[in-house]
Amino acid sequence: MTSDPLERYSARTGQQHERLLLLRIKTSGEILDSSLRILQKYGATFMQYTVGAALIVQAGIAFFTKFTWPKLFETSQPGRTDLQIWEFLITIGTSLVVALPLILIGASYSAAFVTCITREILELREPNARAAAKQAQVMLPALFKTLLRQAVSGLGGFVVSVSFLIFGAILASVTEESNRLPGLFAIAGSVGLFISVLILIAVLANQSLNPAVVIFEGVSAKKASQRSKSLMKSFGRQPAAHLGVLGITCLMSVLIGMLQAGYSLILALFGVDKWIDSLSESGAFGVIASTAVELLPLFISIWSLLPAWSVAMTLLYFDRRIRIEGHDIEVLTRAIPERRANRFDV
């Protein structure tokens, strides 16, 4: 900090003007642009405090991709349909007990920390990383319950559809081939899977503001879902924000895809992929090292995507409240310092 009062005043007013720009109504592109500016300035802080959360999410995803997904297409009982169904259910159940909690815990902490920092920025206060980390730890259980409820809502359709498919397989194994009921269950399950994808997209769009609602308003998981849904829908002349969420998601997906493609290109140019193959054949340590290198692009994507998504959704939360409730006036009012009492005031 310079000792020149004019330079200090210019720097302070410049920072205030930059933050005030964040409090105006934005389009989806402007929200993404503002998110990138915040990440450019505070990205190092986000990465430092969320590396553990990214590793936990990575562990959950790795468990699903390395254990659950391959097991779904393998069986040790090729001639027993009933045992194959039990294998399938055990595999899915293990994934729900192990992988899903890991992903939600990591995502909850990352969202809580990044949202707390972004909140300080938007409310015209200087961010405090240590205080935000402590607040994130306090809010972790509430946010985990909220994301768990959101996951159940989004994945419930898949559970029902898979249940139809399993029940159809059971009927096919115990009834005659002329029985049409197993086929009907199979068709219903297949159609249900397609509908479940649409339900998942709708849940993610409607409840994308859940973390910000929990952090800012301190409500329960159920109320957070209701509040997020009400903020996302159209109000008066203000359009709904669902397309904005989908647009931000698509843009971030493209950025992550470009990041992974660039990483894969670097590996191919320097012949690292061949080195990974040779490592995998050199014992247990080589297998661990090669697996770590293979998972590195996914980890980098998770590590960068979680803060970026949380910043964007926090900005969207503010934008919706500004459009519908005039929240910018409330923030600016709180930012005005209280007038000191004059000695001659009565």
mmCIF file of C-alpha atoms in Angstrom:
data_model
loop_
_atom_site.group_PDB
_atom_site.id
_atom_site.type_symbol
_atom_site.label_atom_id
_atom_site.label_comp_id
_atom_site.label_asym_id
_atom_site.label_seq_id
_atom_site.Cartn_x
_atom_site.Cartn_y
_atom_site.Cartn_z
ATOM 1 C CA MET A 1 0.000 0.000 0.000
ATOM 2 C CA THR A 2 1.439 3.357 -1.069
ATOM 3 C CA SER A 3 1.857 6.248 1.365
ATOM 4 C CA ASP A 4 0.468 8.779 -1.121
ATOM 5 C CA PRO A 5 -3.140 9.568 -0.033
ATOM 6 C CA LEU A 6 -4.192 10.388 -3.610
ATOM 7 C CA GLU A 7 -2.955 7.033 -4.886
ATOM 8 C CA ARG A 8 -4.652 5.230 -1.992
ATOM 9 C CA TYR A 9 -7.922 7.049 -2.748
ATOM 10 C CA SER A 10 -7.654 6.267 -6.475
ATOM 11 C CA ALA A 11 -6.967 2.588 -5.808
ATOM 12 C CA ARG A 12 -9.812 2.351 -3.304
ATOM 13 C CA THR A 13 -12.342 4.056 -5.578
ATOM 14 C CA GLY A 14 -11.181 1.915 -8.506
ATOM 15 C CA GLN A 15 -11.802 -1.267 -6.536
ATOM 16 C CA GLN A 16 -15.204 -0.003 -5.425
ATOM 17 C CA HIS A 17 -16.150 0.865 -9.009
ATOM 18 C CA GLU A 18 -15.040 -2.606 -10.168
ATOM 19 C CA ARG A 19 -17.184 -4.252 -7.512
ATOM 20 C CA LEU A 20 -20.170 -2.001 -8.230
ATOM 21 C CA LEU A 21 -20.106 -3.232 -11.834
ATOM 22 C CA LEU A 22 -20.803 -6.719 -10.464
ATOM 23 C CA LEU A 23 -24.092 -5.510 -8.947
ATOM 24 C CA ARG A 24 -25.813 -4.611 -12.190
ATOM 25 C CA ILE A 25 -28.136 -6.840 -14.213
ATOM 26 C CA LYS A 26 -26.172 -9.170 -16.498
ATOM 27 C CA THR A 27 -26.697 -11.500 -19.410
ATOM 28 C CA SER A 28 -25.371 -15.071 -19.331
ATOM 29 C CA GLY A 29 -22.281 -14.035 -21.257
ATOM 30 C CA GLU A 30 -21.607 -11.164 -18.854
ATOM 31 C CA ILE A 31 -22.020 -13.511 -15.869
ATOM 32 C CA LEU A 32 -19.435 -15.851 -17.357
ATOM 33 C CA ASP A 33 -17.137 -12.910 -18.130
ATOM 34 C CA SER A 34 -17.463 -11.594 -14.566
ATOM 35 C CA SER A 35 -16.778 -15.086 -13.251
ATOM 36 C CA LEU A 36 -13.562 -15.271 -15.261
ATOM 37 C CA ARG A 37 -12.467 -11.871 -13.907
ATOM 38 C CA ILE A 38 -13.067 -13.016 -10.334
ATOM 39 C CA LEU A 39 -11.224 -16.265 -11.035
ATOM 40 C CA GLN A 40 -8.351 -14.332 -12.560
ATOM 41 C CA LYS A 41 -7.994 -12.242 -9.399
ATOM 42 C CA TYR A 42 -8.807 -14.832 -6.716
ATOM 43 C CA GLY A 43 -8.114 -18.052 -8.598
ATOM 44 C CA ALA A 44 -4.948 -18.808 -6.615
ATOM 45 C CA THR A 45 -6.906 -18.529 -3.361
ATOM 46 C CA PHE A 46 -9.665 -20.775 -4.689
ATOM 47 C CA MET A 47 -7.164 -23.385 -5.897
ATOM 48 C CA GLN A 48 -5.231 -23.331 -2.627
ATOM 49 C CA TYR A 49 -8.231 -23.910 -0.391
ATOM 50 C CA THR A 50 -10.153 -26.329 -2.639
ATOM 51 C CA VAL A 51 -7.382 -28.736 -3.664
ATOM 52 C CA GLY A 52 -8.439 -31.200 -0.953
ATOM 53 C CA ALA A 53 -12.075 -30.992 -2.009
ATOM 54 C CA ALA A 54 -11.082 -31.601 -5.645
ATOM 55 C CA LEU A 55 -9.101 -34.685 -4.604
ATOM 56 C CA ILE A 56 -12.122 -36.057 -2.727
ATOM 57 C CA VAL A 57 -14.370 -35.519 -5.764
ATOM 58 C CA GLN A 58 -11.697 -37.114 -7.941
ATOM 59 C CA ALA A 59 -11.632 -40.161 -5.657
ATOM 60 C CA GLY A 60 -15.402 -40.572 -5.972
ATOM 61 C CA ILE A 61 -15.365 -40.234 -9.757
ATOM 62 C CA ALA A 62 -12.377 -42.580 -10.054
ATOM 63 C CA PHE A 63 -14.201 -45.188 -7.957
ATOM 64 C CA PHE A 64 -17.196 -44.976 -10.276
ATOM 65 C CA THR A 65 -15.204 -45.059 -13.529
ATOM 66 C CA LYS A 66 -12.642 -47.693 -12.469
ATOM 67 C CA PHE A 67 -14.854 -49.987 -10.385
ATOM 68 C CA THR A 68 -18.578 -49.392 -10.823
ATOM 69 C CA TRP A 69 -18.859 -48.743 -14.562
ATOM 70 C CA PRO A 70 -16.789 -51.755 -15.748
ATOM 71 C CA LYS A 71 -18.575 -54.073 -13.286
ATOM 72 C CA LEU A 72 -21.947 -53.133 -14.771
ATOM 73 C CA PHE A 73 -20.997 -54.945 -17.994
ATOM 74 C CA GLU A 74 -19.287 -57.942 -16.406
ATOM 75 C CA THR A 75 -20.629 -60.969 -14.566
ATOM 76 C CA SER A 76 -19.194 -64.002 -12.815
ATOM 77 C CA GLN A 77 -22.487 -65.903 -13.253
ATOM 78 C CA PRO A 78 -23.201 -66.001 -17.020
ATOM 79 C CA GLY A 79 -25.881 -68.665 -16.706
ATOM 80 C CA ARG A 80 -27.813 -67.300 -13.721
ATOM 81 C CA THR A 81 -30.033 -64.290 -14.353
ATOM 82 C CA ASP A 82 -30.985 -63.945 -10.690
ATOM 83 C CA LEU A 83 -27.352 -63.837 -9.576
ATOM 84 C CA GLN A 84 -26.521 -61.350 -12.320
ATOM 85 C CA ILE A 85 -29.248 -59.063 -10.988
ATOM 86 C CA TRP A 86 -27.815 -59.344 -7.477
ATOM 87 C CA GLU A 87 -24.350 -58.498 -8.808
ATOM 88 C CA PHE A 88 -25.779 -55.473 -10.563
ATOM 89 C CA LEU A 89 -27.599 -54.263 -7.440
ATOM 90 C CA ILE A 90 -24.538 -54.745 -5.230
ATOM 91 C CA THR A 91 -22.385 -52.806 -7.683
ATOM 92 C CA ILE A 92 -24.862 -49.912 -7.851
ATOM 93 C CA GLY A 93 -25.345 -49.936 -4.083
ATOM 94 C CA THR A 94 -21.602 -49.838 -3.448
ATOM 95 C CA SER A 95 -21.265 -46.876 -5.779
ATOM 96 C CA LEU A 96 -24.076 -45.018 -4.010
ATOM 97 C CA VAL A 97 -22.509 -45.692 -0.611
ATOM 98 C CA VAL A 98 -18.909 -44.873 -1.584
ATOM 99 C CA ALA A 99 -18.675 -42.729 -4.724
ATOM 100 C CA LEU A 100 -21.699 -40.456 -4.286
ATOM 101 C CA PRO A 101 -20.862 -39.292 -0.723
ATOM 102 C CA LEU A 102 -17.259 -38.557 -1.724
ATOM 103 C CA ILE A 103 -18.383 -36.461 -4.682
ATOM 104 C CA LEU A 104 -20.975 -34.579 -2.634
ATOM 105 C CA ILE A 105 -18.613 -33.891 0.285
ATOM 106 C CA GLY A 106 -15.922 -32.455 -1.974
ATOM 107 C CA ALA A 107 -18.394 -30.453 -4.037
ATOM 108 C CA SER A 108 -20.117 -29.138 -0.892
ATOM 109 C CA TYR A 109 -16.927 -27.793 0.678
ATOM 110 C CA SER A 110 -15.677 -26.263 -2.566
ATOM 111 C CA ALA A 111 -19.038 -24.594 -3.211
ATOM 112 C CA ALA A 112 -19.243 -23.318 0.374
ATOM 113 C CA PHE A 113 -15.756 -21.779 0.353
ATOM 114 C CA VAL A 114 -16.002 -20.204 -3.106
ATOM 115 C CA THR A 115 -19.512 -18.892 -2.431
ATOM 116 C CA CYS A 116 -18.371 -17.283 0.840
ATOM 117 C CA ILE A 117 -15.487 -15.526 -0.925
ATOM 118 C CA THR A 118 -17.692 -14.395 -3.809
ATOM 119 C CA ARG A 119 -20.266 -13.144 -1.322
ATOM 120 C CA GLU A 120 -17.664 -10.887 0.283
ATOM 121 C CA ILE A 121 -16.711 -9.533 -3.126
ATOM 122 C CA LEU A 122 -20.291 -8.821 -4.164
ATOM 123 C CA GLU A 123 -21.187 -7.237 -0.822
ATOM 124 C CA LEU A 124 -18.298 -4.788 -1.263
ATOM 125 C CA ARG A 125 -16.118 -6.260 1.494
ATOM 126 C CA GLU A 126 -12.521 -7.462 1.362
ATOM 127 C CA PRO A 127 -12.476 -11.286 1.191
ATOM 128 C CA ASN A 128 -10.910 -13.189 4.084
ATOM 129 C CA ALA A 129 -9.841 -16.685 2.987
ATOM 130 C CA ARG A 130 -9.306 -18.088 6.485
ATOM 131 C CA ALA A 131 -12.697 -16.857 7.698
ATOM 132 C CA ALA A 132 -14.315 -18.259 4.548
ATOM 133 C CA ALA A 133 -12.647 -21.652 5.164
ATOM 134 C CA LYS A 134 -14.011 -21.739 8.725
ATOM 135 C CA GLN A 135 -17.455 -20.723 7.499
ATOM 136 C CA ALA A 136 -17.307 -23.427 4.815
ATOM 137 C CA GLN A 137 -16.600 -26.054 7.478
ATOM 138 C CA VAL A 138 -19.598 -24.848 9.484
ATOM 139 C CA MET A 139 -21.882 -24.867 6.431
ATOM 140 C CA LEU A 140 -20.616 -28.213 5.104
ATOM 141 C CA PRO A 141 -23.313 -30.445 6.737
ATOM 142 C CA ALA A 142 -26.178 -28.213 5.571
ATOM 143 C CA LEU A 143 -24.785 -27.976 2.067
ATOM 144 C CA PHE A 144 -24.164 -31.725 1.916
ATOM 145 C CA LYS A 145 -27.813 -32.386 2.824
ATOM 146 C CA THR A 146 -28.904 -29.917 0.158
ATOM 147 C CA LEU A 147 -26.797 -31.488 -2.594
ATOM 148 C CA LEU A 148 -27.835 -34.984 -1.457
ATOM 149 C CA ARG A 149 -31.484 -34.000 -1.771
ATOM 150 C CA GLN A 150 -30.745 -32.537 -5.199
ATOM 151 C CA ALA A 151 -28.951 -35.732 -6.265
ATOM 152 C CA VAL A 152 -31.843 -37.907 -5.095
ATOM 153 C CA SER A 153 -34.309 -35.717 -7.008
ATOM 154 C CA GLY A 154 -32.215 -35.822 -10.161
ATOM 155 C CA LEU A 155 -31.293 -39.513 -10.053
ATOM 156 C CA GLY A 156 -34.632 -40.854 -8.800
ATOM 157 C CA GLY A 157 -35.931 -41.354 -12.333
ATOM 158 C CA PHE A 158 -32.945 -43.554 -13.182
ATOM 159 C CA VAL A 159 -33.614 -45.714 -10.115
ATOM 160 C CA VAL A 160 -37.241 -46.241 -11.164
ATOM 161 C CA SER A 161 -36.292 -46.958 -14.780
ATOM 162 C CA VAL A 162 -33.589 -49.456 -13.815
ATOM 163 C CA SER A 163 -36.078 -51.113 -11.452
ATOM 164 C CA PHE A 164 -38.439 -51.656 -14.403
ATOM 165 C CA LEU A 165 -35.616 -53.180 -16.443
ATOM 166 C CA ILE A 166 -34.585 -55.498 -13.610
ATOM 167 C CA PHE A 167 -38.154 -56.559 -12.951
ATOM 168 C CA GLY A 168 -38.598 -57.275 -16.663
ATOM 169 C CA ALA A 169 -35.447 -59.412 -16.625
ATOM 170 C CA ILE A 170 -36.735 -61.346 -13.627
ATOM 171 C CA LEU A 171 -40.079 -61.970 -15.329
ATOM 172 C CA ALA A 172 -38.320 -63.090 -18.499
ATOM 173 C CA SER A 173 -36.359 -65.688 -16.533
ATOM 174 C CA VAL A 174 -39.400 -67.200 -14.796
ATOM 175 C CA THR A 175 -42.115 -66.945 -17.470
ATOM 176 C CA GLU A 176 -42.595 -68.339 -20.944
ATOM 177 C CA GLU A 177 -41.162 -66.661 -24.032
ATOM 178 C CA SER A 178 -44.672 -65.868 -25.293
ATOM 179 C CA ASN A 179 -45.323 -63.623 -22.283
ATOM 180 C CA ARG A 180 -45.307 -59.996 -23.417
ATOM 181 C CA LEU A 181 -45.092 -58.499 -19.934
ATOM 182 C CA PRO A 182 -41.256 -58.622 -19.665
ATOM 183 C CA GLY A 183 -40.992 -56.793 -22.995
ATOM 184 C CA LEU A 184 -43.401 -54.117 -21.826
ATOM 185 C CA PHE A 185 -41.329 -53.579 -18.678
ATOM 186 C CA ALA A 186 -38.179 -53.382 -20.798
ATOM 187 C CA ILE A 187 -39.782 -50.756 -23.072
ATOM 188 C CA ALA A 188 -41.051 -48.786 -20.068
ATOM 189 C CA GLY A 189 -37.588 -48.861 -18.499
ATOM 190 C CA SER A 190 -35.894 -47.734 -21.721
ATOM 191 C CA VAL A 191 -38.334 -44.842 -22.194
ATOM 192 C CA GLY A 192 -37.931 -44.033 -18.513
ATOM 193 C CA LEU A 193 -34.162 -43.695 -18.936
ATOM 194 C CA PHE A 194 -34.672 -41.084 -21.644
ATOM 195 C CA ILE A 195 -37.196 -39.207 -19.501
ATOM 196 C CA SER A 196 -34.818 -39.460 -16.543
ATOM 197 C CA VAL A 197 -32.179 -37.548 -18.496
ATOM 198 C CA LEU A 198 -34.672 -34.722 -19.035
ATOM 199 C CA ILE A 199 -35.622 -34.805 -15.345
ATOM 200 C CA LEU A 200 -31.951 -34.605 -14.352
ATOM 201 C CA ILE A 201 -31.420 -31.573 -16.596
ATOM 202 C CA ALA A 202 -34.545 -29.900 -15.177
ATOM 203 C CA VAL A 203 -33.450 -30.543 -11.573
ATOM 204 C CA LEU A 204 -29.972 -29.189 -12.218
ATOM 205 C CA ALA A 205 -31.421 -26.073 -13.855
ATOM 206 C CA ASN A 206 -34.079 -25.416 -11.218
ATOM 207 C CA GLN A 207 -31.846 -26.107 -8.218
ATOM 208 C CA SER A 208 -28.538 -24.694 -9.447
ATOM 209 C CA LEU A 209 -28.786 -21.849 -6.918
ATOM 210 C CA ASN A 210 -29.118 -24.185 -3.914
ATOM 211 C CA PRO A 211 -25.574 -23.641 -2.532
ATOM 212 C CA ALA A 212 -25.866 -19.856 -2.762
ATOM 213 C CA VAL A 213 -29.297 -19.915 -1.098
ATOM 214 C CA VAL A 214 -27.978 -22.049 1.791
ATOM 215 C CA ILE A 215 -24.909 -19.827 2.306
ATOM 216 C CA PHE A 216 -26.704 -16.491 1.986
ATOM 217 C CA GLU A 217 -30.018 -17.264 3.639
ATOM 218 C CA GLY A 218 -29.194 -20.188 5.952
ATOM 219 C CA VAL A 219 -32.326 -22.183 5.119
ATOM 220 C CA SER A 220 -32.915 -25.948 5.147
ATOM 221 C CA ALA A 221 -32.375 -28.216 2.155
ATOM 222 C CA LYS A 222 -36.082 -28.342 1.296
ATOM 223 C CA LYS A 223 -36.528 -24.570 1.543
ATOM 224 C CA ALA A 224 -33.342 -24.007 -0.459
ATOM 225 C CA SER A 225 -34.752 -26.079 -3.321
ATOM 226 C CA GLN A 226 -38.032 -24.159 -3.217
ATOM 227 C CA ARG A 227 -36.238 -20.823 -3.036
ATOM 228 C CA SER A 228 -33.916 -21.680 -5.916
ATOM 229 C CA LYS A 229 -36.853 -22.770 -8.056
ATOM 230 C CA SER A 230 -38.727 -19.530 -7.342
ATOM 231 C CA LEU A 231 -35.695 -17.402 -8.226
ATOM 232 C CA MET A 232 -35.104 -19.282 -11.472
ATOM 233 C CA LYS A 233 -38.624 -18.918 -12.887
ATOM 234 C CA SER A 234 -39.919 -15.875 -14.742
ATOM 235 C CA PHE A 235 -41.276 -12.950 -12.738
ATOM 236 C CA GLY A 236 -43.142 -10.081 -14.349
ATOM 237 C CA ARG A 237 -41.065 -8.828 -17.246
ATOM 238 C CA GLN A 238 -38.013 -10.737 -16.087
ATOM 239 C CA PRO A 239 -37.525 -13.971 -18.066
ATOM 240 C CA ALA A 240 -36.651 -17.307 -16.498
ATOM 241 C CA ALA A 241 -32.968 -18.124 -16.003
ATOM 242 C CA HIS A 242 -32.957 -21.786 -17.034
ATOM 243 C CA LEU A 243 -31.516 -21.135 -20.487
ATOM 244 C CA GLY A 244 -28.827 -19.007 -18.851
ATOM 245 C CA VAL A 245 -27.768 -21.918 -16.659
ATOM 246 C CA LEU A 246 -27.685 -24.262 -19.638
ATOM 247 C CA GLY A 247 -25.673 -21.708 -21.627
ATOM 248 C CA ILE A 248 -23.127 -21.274 -18.828
ATOM 249 C CA THR A 249 -22.913 -25.050 -18.462
ATOM 250 C CA CYS A 250 -22.303 -25.526 -22.187
ATOM 251 C CA LEU A 251 -19.607 -22.829 -22.281
ATOM 252 C CA MET A 252 -17.828 -24.305 -19.265
ATOM 253 C CA SER A 253 -18.070 -27.765 -20.793
ATOM 254 C CA VAL A 254 -16.416 -26.470 -23.956
ATOM 255 C CA LEU A 255 -13.626 -24.850 -21.908
ATOM 256 C CA ILE A 256 -13.056 -28.050 -19.936
ATOM 257 C CA GLY A 257 -13.091 -30.084 -23.153
ATOM 258 C CA MET A 258 -10.474 -27.770 -24.679
ATOM 259 C CA LEU A 259 -8.371 -28.089 -21.509
ATOM 260 C CA GLN A 260 -8.459 -31.885 -21.599
ATOM 261 C CA ALA A 261 -7.823 -31.940 -25.353
ATOM 262 C CA GLY A 262 -4.779 -29.712 -24.891
ATOM 263 C CA TYR A 263 -3.467 -31.947 -22.125
ATOM 264 C CA SER A 264 -3.930 -35.054 -24.258
ATOM 265 C CA LEU A 265 -2.178 -33.338 -27.168
ATOM 266 C CA ILE A 266 0.812 -32.486 -24.949
ATOM 267 C CA LEU A 267 1.014 -36.100 -23.772
ATOM 268 C CA ALA A 268 0.939 -37.331 -27.364
ATOM 269 C CA LEU A 269 3.536 -34.812 -28.613
ATOM 270 C CA PHE A 270 6.066 -35.694 -25.914
ATOM 271 C CA GLY A 271 5.369 -39.420 -26.026
ATOM 272 C CA VAL A 272 4.100 -39.525 -22.461
ATOM 273 C CA ASP A 273 1.348 -41.982 -23.393
ATOM 274 C CA LYS A 274 3.953 -44.606 -24.326
ATOM 275 C CA TRP A 275 5.800 -43.905 -21.089
ATOM 276 C CA ILE A 276 2.539 -44.462 -19.169
ATOM 277 C CA ASP A 277 2.082 -47.827 -20.902
ATOM 278 C CA SER A 278 5.606 -48.865 -19.910
ATOM 279 C CA LEU A 279 4.999 -47.765 -16.315
ATOM 280 C CA SER A 280 1.871 -49.894 -16.039
ATOM 281 C CA GLU A 281 3.983 -52.972 -16.747
ATOM 282 C CA SER A 282 6.654 -52.264 -14.101
ATOM 283 C CA GLY A 283 4.985 -53.459 -10.915
ATOM 284 C CA ALA A 284 2.582 -51.987 -8.371
ATOM 285 C CA PHE A 285 4.332 -48.612 -8.140
ATOM 286 C CA GLY A 286 4.281 -48.254 -11.911
ATOM 287 C CA VAL A 287 0.576 -49.031 -12.027
ATOM 288 C CA ILE A 288 -0.117 -46.392 -9.357
ATOM 289 C CA ALA A 289 2.042 -43.818 -11.146
ATOM 290 C CA SER A 290 0.477 -44.486 -14.548
ATOM 291 C CA THR A 291 -3.025 -44.286 -13.063
ATOM 292 C CA ALA A 292 -2.179 -40.962 -11.405
ATOM 293 C CA VAL A 293 -0.923 -39.527 -14.688
ATOM 294 C CA GLU A 294 -4.014 -40.778 -16.513
ATOM 295 C CA LEU A 295 -6.313 -39.171 -13.940
ATOM 296 C CA LEU A 296 -4.427 -35.865 -13.901
ATOM 297 C CA PRO A 297 -6.476 -34.233 -16.723
ATOM 298 C CA LEU A 298 -9.710 -35.076 -14.918
ATOM 299 C CA PHE A 299 -8.336 -33.723 -11.640
ATOM 300 C CA ILE A 300 -7.280 -30.453 -13.268
ATOM 301 C CA SER A 301 -10.745 -30.141 -14.809
ATOM 302 C CA ILE A 302 -12.458 -30.758 -11.465
ATOM 303 C CA TRP A 303 -10.072 -28.446 -9.634
ATOM 304 C CA SER A 304 -10.841 -25.584 -12.019
ATOM 305 C CA LEU A 305 -14.493 -26.365 -12.769
ATOM 306 C CA LEU A 306 -15.818 -26.462 -9.193
ATOM 307 C CA PRO A 307 -14.732 -22.880 -8.295
ATOM 308 C CA ALA A 308 -15.757 -21.547 -11.720
ATOM 309 C CA TRP A 309 -19.231 -23.080 -11.425
ATOM 310 C CA SER A 310 -19.709 -21.804 -7.860
ATOM 311 C CA VAL A 311 -18.663 -18.264 -8.801
ATOM 312 C CA ALA A 312 -20.998 -18.260 -11.816
ATOM 313 C CA MET A 313 -23.965 -19.574 -9.799
ATOM 314 C CA THR A 314 -23.341 -17.036 -7.018
ATOM 315 C CA LEU A 315 -23.324 -14.245 -9.596
ATOM 316 C CA LEU A 316 -26.513 -15.668 -11.079
ATOM 317 C CA TYR A 317 -28.084 -15.781 -7.605
ATOM 318 C CA PHE A 318 -27.245 -12.098 -7.112
ATOM 319 C CA ASP A 319 -28.502 -11.269 -10.601
ATOM 320 C CA ARG A 320 -31.861 -12.957 -9.955
ATOM 321 C CA ARG A 321 -32.277 -11.192 -6.620
ATOM 322 C CA ILE A 322 -31.374 -7.860 -8.209
ATOM 323 C CA ARG A 323 -33.875 -8.410 -11.032
ATOM 324 C CA ILE A 324 -36.712 -9.615 -8.791
ATOM 325 C CA GLU A 325 -36.065 -8.115 -5.351
ATOM 326 C CA GLY A 326 -33.797 -5.084 -5.921
ATOM 327 C CA HIS A 327 -31.055 -6.665 -3.826
ATOM 328 C CA ASP A 328 -28.416 -4.253 -5.169
ATOM 329 C CA ILE A 329 -30.079 -1.393 -3.275
ATOM 330 C CA GLU A 330 -29.848 -3.382 -0.047
ATOM 331 C CA VAL A 331 -26.156 -4.132 -0.605
ATOM 332 C CA LEU A 332 -25.298 -0.537 -1.448
ATOM 333 C CA THR A 333 -27.212 0.692 1.592
ATOM 334 C CA ARG A 334 -25.231 -1.599 3.890
ATOM 335 C CA ALA A 335 -21.988 -0.438 2.265
ATOM 336 C CA ILE A 336 -22.601 3.219 3.193
ATOM 337 C CA PRO A 337 -20.591 3.992 6.356
ATOM 338 C CA GLU A 338 -22.538 5.332 9.282
ATOM 339 C CA ARG A 339 -22.247 9.079 9.695
ATOM 340 C CA ARG A 340 -20.205 10.089 12.715
ATOM 341 C CA ALA A 341 -22.119 12.136 15.234
ATOM 342 C CA ASN A 342 -21.279 15.822 15.321
ATOM 343 C CA ARG A 343 -20.351 17.255 18.680
ATOM 344 C CA PHE A 344 -23.147 19.786 18.336
ATOM 345 C CA ASP A 345 -25.810 17.139 17.489
ATOM 346 C CA VAL A 346 -28.477 16.847 20.156
#
